[in-house]
Amino acid sequence: MMEHGDVRLLLNLLLQGERQTRQLMEASAASSPAVNEESRARLQQIRSSLENAIAMAKLISRPEGTHRLILSPVAASDSPPPSNSGSPRSESPERVVKEHERREMCKNKKDLPKWKRQVRVTTDSGGLAEGLEDGCSWRKYGRKEILGAVHPRPAVTFTVKGYYRCTHRNTAGCLATKQVQRSDDDPCVFDITYRGQHTCLQMLQEPPIPAPDQLYDTGRPRHEQQKQTMALSFSFPYDSTPITGPSTQNLILSSTTASENSGYMGSFPLPFTSPATSNFFPSQVVAPNASESELTETVSAAASTVNSLNINPSFTLNHVEFDPVLSSDPSNFFG
DNA sequence: CTGATTTGACCGAA
DNA sequence: TTCGGTCAAATCAG
């Protein structure tokens, strides 16, 4: 487990990064056309993630942390879980804990960074799922008919919304989710709303994760070594998040920042680490005249692809050595 | 067999 | 009370 002093160190690094990012944003605002909107949007995303990370670090640095929130509801009872009712949602210690986590997550959800992108479906039967891929592996966990929208047919006033979460939610504690819904304005367009960012760093080609027994075997001071294993240490229920770079096309940032006590772990979007950002959101290639069910299938398939990616759930903080990069030309990020 | 999807029920927010 | 979002058992697919 990360030691308190290490968290303070991390917090200082994060604060430094946030400060430098803010300065970059101010500089870019002053130089108007010199820095395009996309770069500004990315900067905003970086800053948002940093703020989230700071919030999480502050949370962890408090001795009373979030762990107590998890444990308190169960502590009272020694009796076996009631097996009455037969309902799958009947009370049991595990369920009480999960329910508590769920409520906490509901509270925190509005603090998660959120952005939208629109995906246009074009005619190309050959490339189906590719267009809707975003480089992440998603798992569908629900679907809902949403009122007030005109699709699938003009006569019907609802549309179907699909809910997806990161495949690595359980293994890496990644709370990133997205919702896919057909646009009201254009049946060929899908609105995709992302919430939270990936902690699993699944889109990045990272070096292999060191085996657990290698984690502290570098000869470096322990606090430095722990930087590299932070994501693993963060995998309790209130941690989370990071790393889905927002789309470079049709990006709609409605970014919110984590509140002081959100328990949300922000992280560092792609510009820090990957030169291939623009490849994550290719244009669309799905037949526009496909039936609703076909399109749903398409979206579903696209959303669940990329499972073959070489996933590295580690949140390697060696990407967070801000100083040399952030203090220099912004083009270093986005070039 | 394992992992992903479907789908009805549940829950909190408005 | 309604509605959006999530859960989890059942089912499907590779």
Short mmCIF file of C-alpha atoms (C1' of nucleotides) in Angstrom, two decimals:
data_model
loop_
_atom_site.label_atom_id
_atom_site.label_comp_id
_atom_site.label_asym_id
_atom_site.label_seq_id
_atom_site.Cartn_x
_atom_site.Cartn_y
_atom_site.Cartn_z
CA MET A 1 0.00 0.00 0.00
CA MET A 2 1.15 3.43 -0.79
CA GLU A 3 2.53 5.31 2.13
CA HIS A 4 1.18 8.62 3.21
CA GLY A 5 4.36 10.48 2.33
CA ASP A 6 4.29 9.02 -1.14
CA VAL A 7 0.82 10.34 -1.68
CA ARG A 8 1.94 13.78 -0.60
CA LEU A 9 4.76 13.58 -3.07
CA LEU A 10 2.36 12.53 -5.77
CA LEU A 11 0.00 15.30 -4.84
CA ASN A 12 2.75 17.84 -5.21
CA LEU A 13 3.60 16.49 -8.64
CA LEU A 14 -0.01 16.67 -9.69
CA LEU A 15 -0.42 20.20 -8.42
CA GLN A 16 2.67 21.19 -10.31
CA GLY A 17 1.31 19.64 -13.48
CA GLU A 18 -2.06 21.30 -13.06
CA ARG A 19 -0.43 24.67 -12.53
CA GLN A 20 1.69 24.31 -15.63
CA THR A 21 -1.26 23.16 -17.69
CA ARG A 22 -3.25 26.16 -16.57
CA GLN A 23 -0.41 28.43 -17.62
CA LEU A 24 -0.36 26.76 -21.01
CA MET A 25 -4.08 27.33 -21.40
CA GLU A 26 -3.73 30.95 -20.49
CA ALA A 27 -0.89 31.32 -22.95
CA SER A 28 -2.88 29.64 -25.69
CA ALA A 29 -5.87 31.86 -25.01
CA ALA A 30 -3.69 34.91 -25.37
CA SER A 31 -2.25 33.81 -28.68
CA SER A 32 -5.70 33.19 -30.20
CA PRO A 33 -5.42 31.62 -33.68
CA ALA A 34 -1.98 30.30 -33.02
CA VAL A 35 -3.39 27.49 -30.96
CA ASN A 36 -6.37 25.80 -32.48
CA GLU A 37 -9.53 24.73 -30.78
CA GLU A 38 -8.58 21.09 -30.77
CA SER A 39 -5.42 21.75 -28.85
CA ARG A 40 -7.33 23.85 -26.38
CA ALA A 41 -9.86 21.13 -25.93
CA ARG A 42 -7.11 18.66 -25.25
CA LEU A 43 -5.46 20.99 -22.82
CA GLN A 44 -8.75 21.35 -21.04
CA GLN A 45 -9.06 17.60 -20.92
CA ILE A 46 -5.59 17.23 -19.49
CA ARG A 47 -6.29 19.82 -16.90
CA SER A 48 -9.57 18.24 -15.98
CA SER A 49 -7.89 14.92 -15.52
CA LEU A 50 -5.17 16.46 -13.42
CA GLU A 51 -7.74 18.08 -11.19
CA ASN A 52 -9.41 14.76 -10.77
CA ALA A 53 -6.13 13.09 -9.94
CA ILE A 54 -5.43 15.81 -7.40
CA ALA A 55 -8.80 15.26 -5.81
CA MET A 56 -8.11 11.58 -5.55
CA ALA A 57 -4.64 12.10 -4.14
CA LYS A 58 -6.05 14.43 -1.52
CA LEU A 59 -8.65 11.88 -0.66
CA ILE A 60 -6.09 9.14 -0.27
CA SER A 61 -3.77 11.34 1.69
CA ARG A 62 -6.42 11.68 4.36
CA PRO A 63 -6.04 8.95 6.91
CA GLU A 64 -9.78 8.43 7.17
CA GLY A 65 -9.88 7.69 3.42
CA THR A 66 -12.70 6.01 1.63
CA HIS A 67 -12.05 2.51 2.87
CA ARG A 68 -14.11 3.14 5.93
CA LEU A 69 -17.07 3.94 3.75
CA ILE A 70 -16.94 0.48 2.37
CA LEU A 71 -16.57 -1.33 5.61
CA SER A 72 -18.94 0.41 7.91
CA PRO A 73 -22.25 -0.98 6.67
CA VAL A 74 -21.24 -4.59 7.21
CA ALA A 75 -19.58 -4.29 10.52
CA ALA A 76 -22.76 -4.61 12.51
CA SER A 77 -23.84 -8.15 11.84
CA ASP A 78 -22.40 -11.56 12.54
CA SER A 79 -25.54 -13.33 11.46
CA PRO A 80 -25.63 -15.15 8.15
CA PRO A 81 -27.16 -13.33 5.23
CA PRO A 82 -30.93 -13.65 5.20
CA SER A 83 -31.95 -16.05 2.53
CA ASN A 84 -35.61 -15.05 2.61
CA SER A 85 -37.48 -13.30 -0.14
CA GLY A 86 -35.69 -15.23 -2.86
CA SER A 87 -35.03 -11.95 -4.56
CA PRO A 88 -31.62 -11.64 -6.15
CA ARG A 89 -31.49 -8.24 -4.52
CA SER A 90 -32.14 -9.47 -1.01
CA GLU A 91 -29.95 -8.14 1.76
CA SER A 92 -26.59 -9.71 2.37
CA PRO A 93 -23.38 -8.19 3.59
CA GLU A 94 -21.94 -8.28 0.12
CA ARG A 95 -25.05 -6.71 -1.28
CA VAL A 96 -25.09 -4.03 1.37
CA VAL A 97 -21.54 -3.17 0.48
CA LYS A 98 -22.30 -3.13 -3.20
CA GLU A 99 -25.36 -1.07 -2.65
CA HIS A 100 -23.35 1.39 -0.65
CA GLU A 101 -20.73 1.55 -3.37
CA ARG A 102 -23.46 2.07 -5.91
CA ARG A 103 -24.89 4.99 -4.01
CA GLU A 104 -21.50 6.53 -3.60
CA MET A 105 -20.89 6.11 -7.29
CA CYS A 106 -24.20 7.76 -8.08
CA LYS A 107 -23.19 10.69 -5.95
CA ASN A 108 -19.82 10.92 -7.59
CA LYS A 109 -20.97 10.34 -11.10
CA LYS A 110 -21.82 13.91 -11.82
CA ASP A 111 -18.27 14.80 -10.93
CA LEU A 112 -16.81 12.56 -13.55
CA PRO A 113 -15.48 14.28 -16.62
CA LYS A 114 -17.96 13.91 -19.42
CA TRP A 115 -17.69 14.60 -23.08
CA LYS A 116 -19.60 13.80 -26.18
CA ARG A 117 -18.73 12.96 -29.67
CA GLN A 118 -20.89 12.41 -32.68
CA VAL A 119 -20.22 9.59 -35.02
CA ARG A 120 -21.49 9.66 -38.56
CA VAL A 121 -22.48 6.48 -40.25
CA THR A 122 -21.59 6.26 -43.90
CA THR A 123 -22.14 3.73 -46.61
CA ASP A 124 -19.52 1.06 -46.58
CA SER A 125 -20.57 -2.45 -45.92
CA GLY A 126 -17.01 -3.57 -45.63
CA GLY A 127 -15.90 -1.76 -42.58
CA LEU A 128 -18.74 -2.09 -40.19
CA ALA A 129 -17.44 -1.96 -36.70
CA GLU A 130 -14.28 -0.05 -37.33
CA GLY A 131 -15.88 3.32 -37.37
CA LEU A 132 -17.35 3.04 -33.95
CA GLU A 133 -14.27 1.79 -32.32
CA ASP A 134 -12.52 4.17 -30.05
CA GLY A 135 -9.61 2.06 -29.03
CA CYS A 136 -11.13 0.84 -25.82
CA SER A 137 -12.76 -2.41 -24.95
CA TRP A 138 -16.28 -1.90 -23.70
CA ARG A 139 -18.78 -4.23 -22.21
CA LYS A 140 -22.47 -3.62 -22.60
CA TYR A 141 -24.31 -3.64 -19.32
CA GLY A 142 -27.69 -2.33 -20.27
CA ARG A 143 -29.94 -0.77 -22.79
CA LYS A 144 -32.88 1.49 -22.37
CA GLU A 145 -35.61 3.03 -24.43
CA ILE A 146 -35.27 6.73 -24.01
CA LEU A 147 -38.35 8.90 -24.33
CA GLY A 148 -38.54 12.11 -26.23
CA ALA A 149 -36.47 11.12 -29.20
CA VAL A 150 -37.87 10.47 -32.63
CA HIS A 151 -36.04 7.33 -33.56
CA PRO A 152 -36.15 4.54 -34.50
CA ARG A 153 -39.22 5.60 -36.43
CA PRO A 154 -40.73 9.05 -36.65
CA ALA A 155 -43.98 7.71 -35.25
CA VAL A 156 -42.28 6.37 -32.16
CA THR A 157 -41.05 8.85 -29.65
CA PHE A 158 -38.24 6.94 -28.11
CA THR A 159 -34.85 5.69 -29.08
CA VAL A 160 -32.71 2.95 -27.71
CA LYS A 161 -29.69 3.86 -25.71
CA GLY A 162 -26.91 1.43 -25.04
CA TYR A 163 -24.85 1.55 -21.87
CA TYR A 164 -21.26 0.40 -21.87
CA ARG A 165 -18.55 0.20 -19.28
CA CYS A 166 -14.91 -0.58 -19.52
CA THR A 167 -14.22 -4.30 -19.76
CA HIS A 168 -11.56 -3.88 -17.12
CA ARG A 169 -13.81 -2.36 -14.55
CA ASN A 170 -13.44 -5.25 -12.19
CA THR A 171 -9.85 -6.10 -12.86
CA ALA A 172 -8.42 -2.61 -13.07
CA GLY A 173 -11.07 -0.63 -11.25
CA CYS A 174 -11.69 1.38 -14.37
CA LEU A 175 -14.97 3.28 -14.10
CA ALA A 176 -15.06 4.67 -17.59
CA THR A 177 -18.47 4.35 -19.19
CA LYS A 178 -20.10 5.44 -22.37
CA GLN A 179 -23.61 5.72 -23.72
CA VAL A 180 -24.44 5.26 -27.37
CA GLN A 181 -27.59 6.80 -28.74
CA ARG A 182 -28.76 7.60 -32.19
CA SER A 183 -28.93 11.31 -32.84
CA ASP A 184 -32.30 13.00 -33.12
CA ASP A 185 -31.11 15.26 -35.86
CA ASP A 186 -29.69 12.69 -38.18
CA PRO A 187 -30.35 8.95 -38.13
CA CYS A 188 -26.92 8.41 -39.58
CA VAL A 189 -25.30 10.00 -36.57
CA PHE A 190 -24.74 8.43 -33.20
CA ASP A 191 -24.19 10.47 -30.10
CA ILE A 192 -21.66 8.87 -27.85
CA THR A 193 -21.35 10.22 -24.37
CA TYR A 194 -18.24 9.28 -22.45
CA ARG A 195 -18.08 9.55 -18.72
CA GLY A 196 -14.94 9.14 -16.74
CA GLN A 197 -11.65 8.16 -18.19
CA HIS A 198 -9.80 4.91 -18.26
CA THR A 199 -7.54 3.92 -15.45
CA CYS A 200 -6.61 0.82 -17.29
CA LEU A 201 -4.62 2.70 -19.91
CA GLN A 202 -5.77 0.11 -22.32
CA MET A 203 -5.24 2.14 -25.40
CA LEU A 204 -1.61 2.70 -24.85
CA GLN A 205 1.18 0.45 -25.87
CA GLU A 206 2.97 0.24 -22.62
CA PRO A 207 5.87 -1.89 -21.58
CA PRO A 208 4.78 -5.11 -19.93
CA ILE A 209 3.72 -4.90 -16.34
CA PRO A 210 6.47 -6.00 -14.05
CA ALA A 211 5.68 -9.04 -12.02
CA PRO A 212 4.66 -8.21 -8.46
CA ASP A 213 7.91 -9.44 -7.06
CA GLN A 214 9.77 -7.14 -9.42
CA LEU A 215 7.97 -4.03 -8.45
CA TYR A 216 10.37 -3.04 -5.76
CA ASP A 217 13.41 -4.48 -7.26
CA THR A 218 14.87 -1.59 -9.18
CA GLY A 219 17.29 -0.37 -6.64
CA ARG A 220 15.63 3.00 -6.65
CA PRO A 221 14.17 4.63 -3.58
CA ARG A 222 10.94 2.97 -2.63
CA HIS A 223 8.77 6.00 -3.16
CA GLU A 224 10.01 6.32 -6.72
CA GLN A 225 9.33 2.70 -7.42
CA GLN A 226 5.84 3.04 -6.08
CA LYS A 227 5.05 5.70 -8.60
CA GLN A 228 5.06 3.00 -11.21
CA THR A 229 2.53 0.84 -9.47
CA MET A 230 0.04 3.37 -8.39
CA ALA A 231 -2.87 2.16 -10.46
CA LEU A 232 -2.68 -1.20 -8.83
CA SER A 233 -2.73 0.41 -5.45
CA PHE A 234 -5.76 2.46 -6.45
CA SER A 235 -7.99 -0.36 -7.36
CA PHE A 236 -10.45 0.05 -4.56
CA PRO A 237 -13.98 0.92 -5.48
CA TYR A 238 -13.81 4.64 -5.26
CA ASP A 239 -10.77 5.11 -7.26
CA SER A 240 -10.84 5.19 -10.83
CA THR A 241 -10.65 6.41 -14.04
CA PRO A 242 -8.72 7.80 -16.75
CA ILE A 243 -7.40 7.74 -20.09
CA THR A 244 -9.63 7.74 -22.93
CA GLY A 245 -8.53 10.51 -25.08
CA PRO A 246 -11.47 12.52 -26.22
CA SER A 247 -12.28 12.41 -29.84
CA THR A 248 -10.46 14.69 -32.14
CA GLN A 249 -13.59 15.05 -34.20
CA ASN A 250 -16.94 16.43 -33.17
CA LEU A 251 -15.74 16.64 -29.65
CA ILE A 252 -18.14 18.28 -27.27
CA LEU A 253 -16.56 18.93 -23.97
CA SER A 254 -18.94 19.32 -21.14
CA SER A 255 -16.13 18.70 -18.84
CA THR A 256 -16.84 18.72 -15.19
CA THR A 257 -14.18 18.52 -12.62
CA ALA A 258 -14.04 16.33 -9.64
CA SER A 259 -15.05 17.90 -6.44
CA GLU A 260 -12.79 17.78 -3.48
CA ASN A 261 -14.39 14.66 -2.11
CA SER A 262 -15.50 12.94 -5.24
CA GLY A 263 -13.22 10.03 -4.81
CA TYR A 264 -12.66 10.10 -8.49
CA MET A 265 -9.20 9.41 -9.73
CA GLY A 266 -8.36 11.43 -12.76
CA SER A 267 -5.52 10.68 -14.98
CA PHE A 268 -3.58 11.73 -17.97
CA PRO A 269 -5.04 11.79 -21.38
CA LEU A 270 -3.32 10.67 -24.46
CA PRO A 271 -1.38 13.74 -25.40
CA PHE A 272 1.01 12.94 -22.62
CA THR A 273 1.85 9.58 -23.86
CA SER A 274 0.71 8.67 -27.29
CA PRO A 275 1.49 10.20 -30.63
CA ALA A 276 -1.32 8.20 -32.19
CA THR A 277 -4.23 10.06 -30.67
CA SER A 278 -5.93 10.81 -33.93
CA ASN A 279 -6.13 7.18 -34.85
CA PHE A 280 -8.43 6.30 -32.03
CA PHE A 281 -11.49 7.86 -33.54
CA PRO A 282 -11.66 7.06 -37.19
CA SER A 283 -14.58 8.14 -39.32
CA GLN A 284 -17.62 6.02 -39.66
CA VAL A 285 -18.26 3.16 -42.00
CA VAL A 286 -21.66 1.66 -41.42
CA ALA A 287 -24.58 1.39 -43.80
CA PRO A 288 -27.02 4.21 -42.99
CA ASN A 289 -30.06 2.38 -44.20
CA ALA A 290 -29.55 -0.55 -41.90
CA SER A 291 -32.43 -1.39 -39.63
CA GLU A 292 -32.44 -0.26 -36.06
CA SER A 293 -31.61 -3.70 -34.84
CA GLU A 294 -28.77 -3.95 -37.29
CA LEU A 295 -27.41 -0.68 -36.17
CA THR A 296 -27.73 -1.66 -32.59
CA GLU A 297 -25.83 -4.77 -33.41
CA THR A 298 -23.25 -2.71 -35.16
CA VAL A 299 -22.78 -0.35 -32.29
CA SER A 300 -22.68 -3.21 -29.92
CA ALA A 301 -20.10 -5.05 -31.93
CA ALA A 302 -18.00 -1.98 -32.36
CA ALA A 303 -18.19 -1.17 -28.72
CA SER A 304 -17.01 -4.55 -27.70
CA THR A 305 -14.19 -4.92 -30.11
CA VAL A 306 -10.58 -4.35 -29.37
CA ASN A 307 -10.68 -7.00 -26.73
CA SER A 308 -7.62 -8.39 -28.34
CA LEU A 309 -5.62 -5.32 -27.49
CA ASN A 310 -2.61 -5.84 -25.38
CA ILE A 311 -4.02 -4.39 -22.22
CA ASN A 312 -1.86 -2.98 -19.57
CA PRO A 313 -3.88 -2.15 -16.49
CA SER A 314 -0.96 -0.50 -14.86
CA PHE A 315 -1.11 3.21 -14.33
CA THR A 316 2.49 4.00 -14.81
CA LEU A 317 3.35 7.27 -13.27
CA ASN A 318 6.53 7.51 -15.20
CA HIS A 319 4.27 9.25 -17.69
CA VAL A 320 3.61 11.90 -15.14
CA GLU A 321 6.99 13.38 -14.86
CA PHE A 322 5.67 16.74 -15.93
CA ASP A 323 8.45 19.18 -15.61
CA PRO A 324 10.44 19.02 -18.80
CA VAL A 325 7.46 18.57 -21.06
CA LEU A 326 4.92 20.87 -19.59
CA SER A 327 7.23 23.73 -19.14
CA SER A 328 8.13 23.78 -22.79
CA ASP A 329 6.35 24.37 -26.05
CA PRO A 330 2.79 23.02 -26.19
CA SER A 331 3.48 21.69 -29.63
CA ASN A 332 5.50 19.04 -27.94
CA PHE A 333 2.23 17.53 -26.82
CA PHE A 334 0.19 17.68 -29.92
CA GLY A 335 2.67 17.72 -32.69
"C1'" DC B 1 -16.13 -23.42 -20.44
"C1'" DT B 2 -15.65 -18.67 -20.43
"C1'" DG B 3 -16.83 -14.25 -21.56
"C1'" DA B 4 -20.29 -11.15 -23.71
"C1'" DT B 5 -25.09 -9.77 -24.34
"C1'" DT B 6 -29.96 -9.52 -23.22
"C1'" DT B 7 -33.53 -8.07 -20.45
"C1'" DG B 8 -36.61 -7.37 -16.54
"C1'" DA B 9 -36.22 -5.45 -12.09
"C1'" DC B 10 -34.46 -2.20 -9.03
"C1'" DC B 11 -32.99 2.40 -7.38
"C1'" DG B 12 -32.13 7.36 -7.05
"C1'" DA B 13 -32.97 11.81 -8.87
"C1'" DA B 14 -36.02 15.07 -10.60
"C1'" DT C 1 -44.65 9.18 -10.02
"C1'" DT C 2 -41.71 9.04 -13.92
"C1'" DC C 3 -37.51 8.25 -16.08
"C1'" DG C 4 -32.63 7.39 -16.72
"C1'" DG C 5 -29.05 4.46 -15.23
"C1'" DT C 6 -27.49 0.12 -13.30
"C1'" DC C 7 -27.67 -4.65 -11.66
"C1'" DA C 8 -27.55 -9.46 -12.27
"C1'" DA C 9 -29.67 -13.91 -13.74
"C1'" DA C 10 -30.43 -16.07 -17.92
"C1'" DT C 11 -28.95 -16.80 -22.32
"C1'" DC C 12 -25.93 -16.76 -26.22
"C1'" DA C 13 -21.65 -17.30 -28.82
"C1'" DG C 14 -16.98 -18.62 -29.73
#
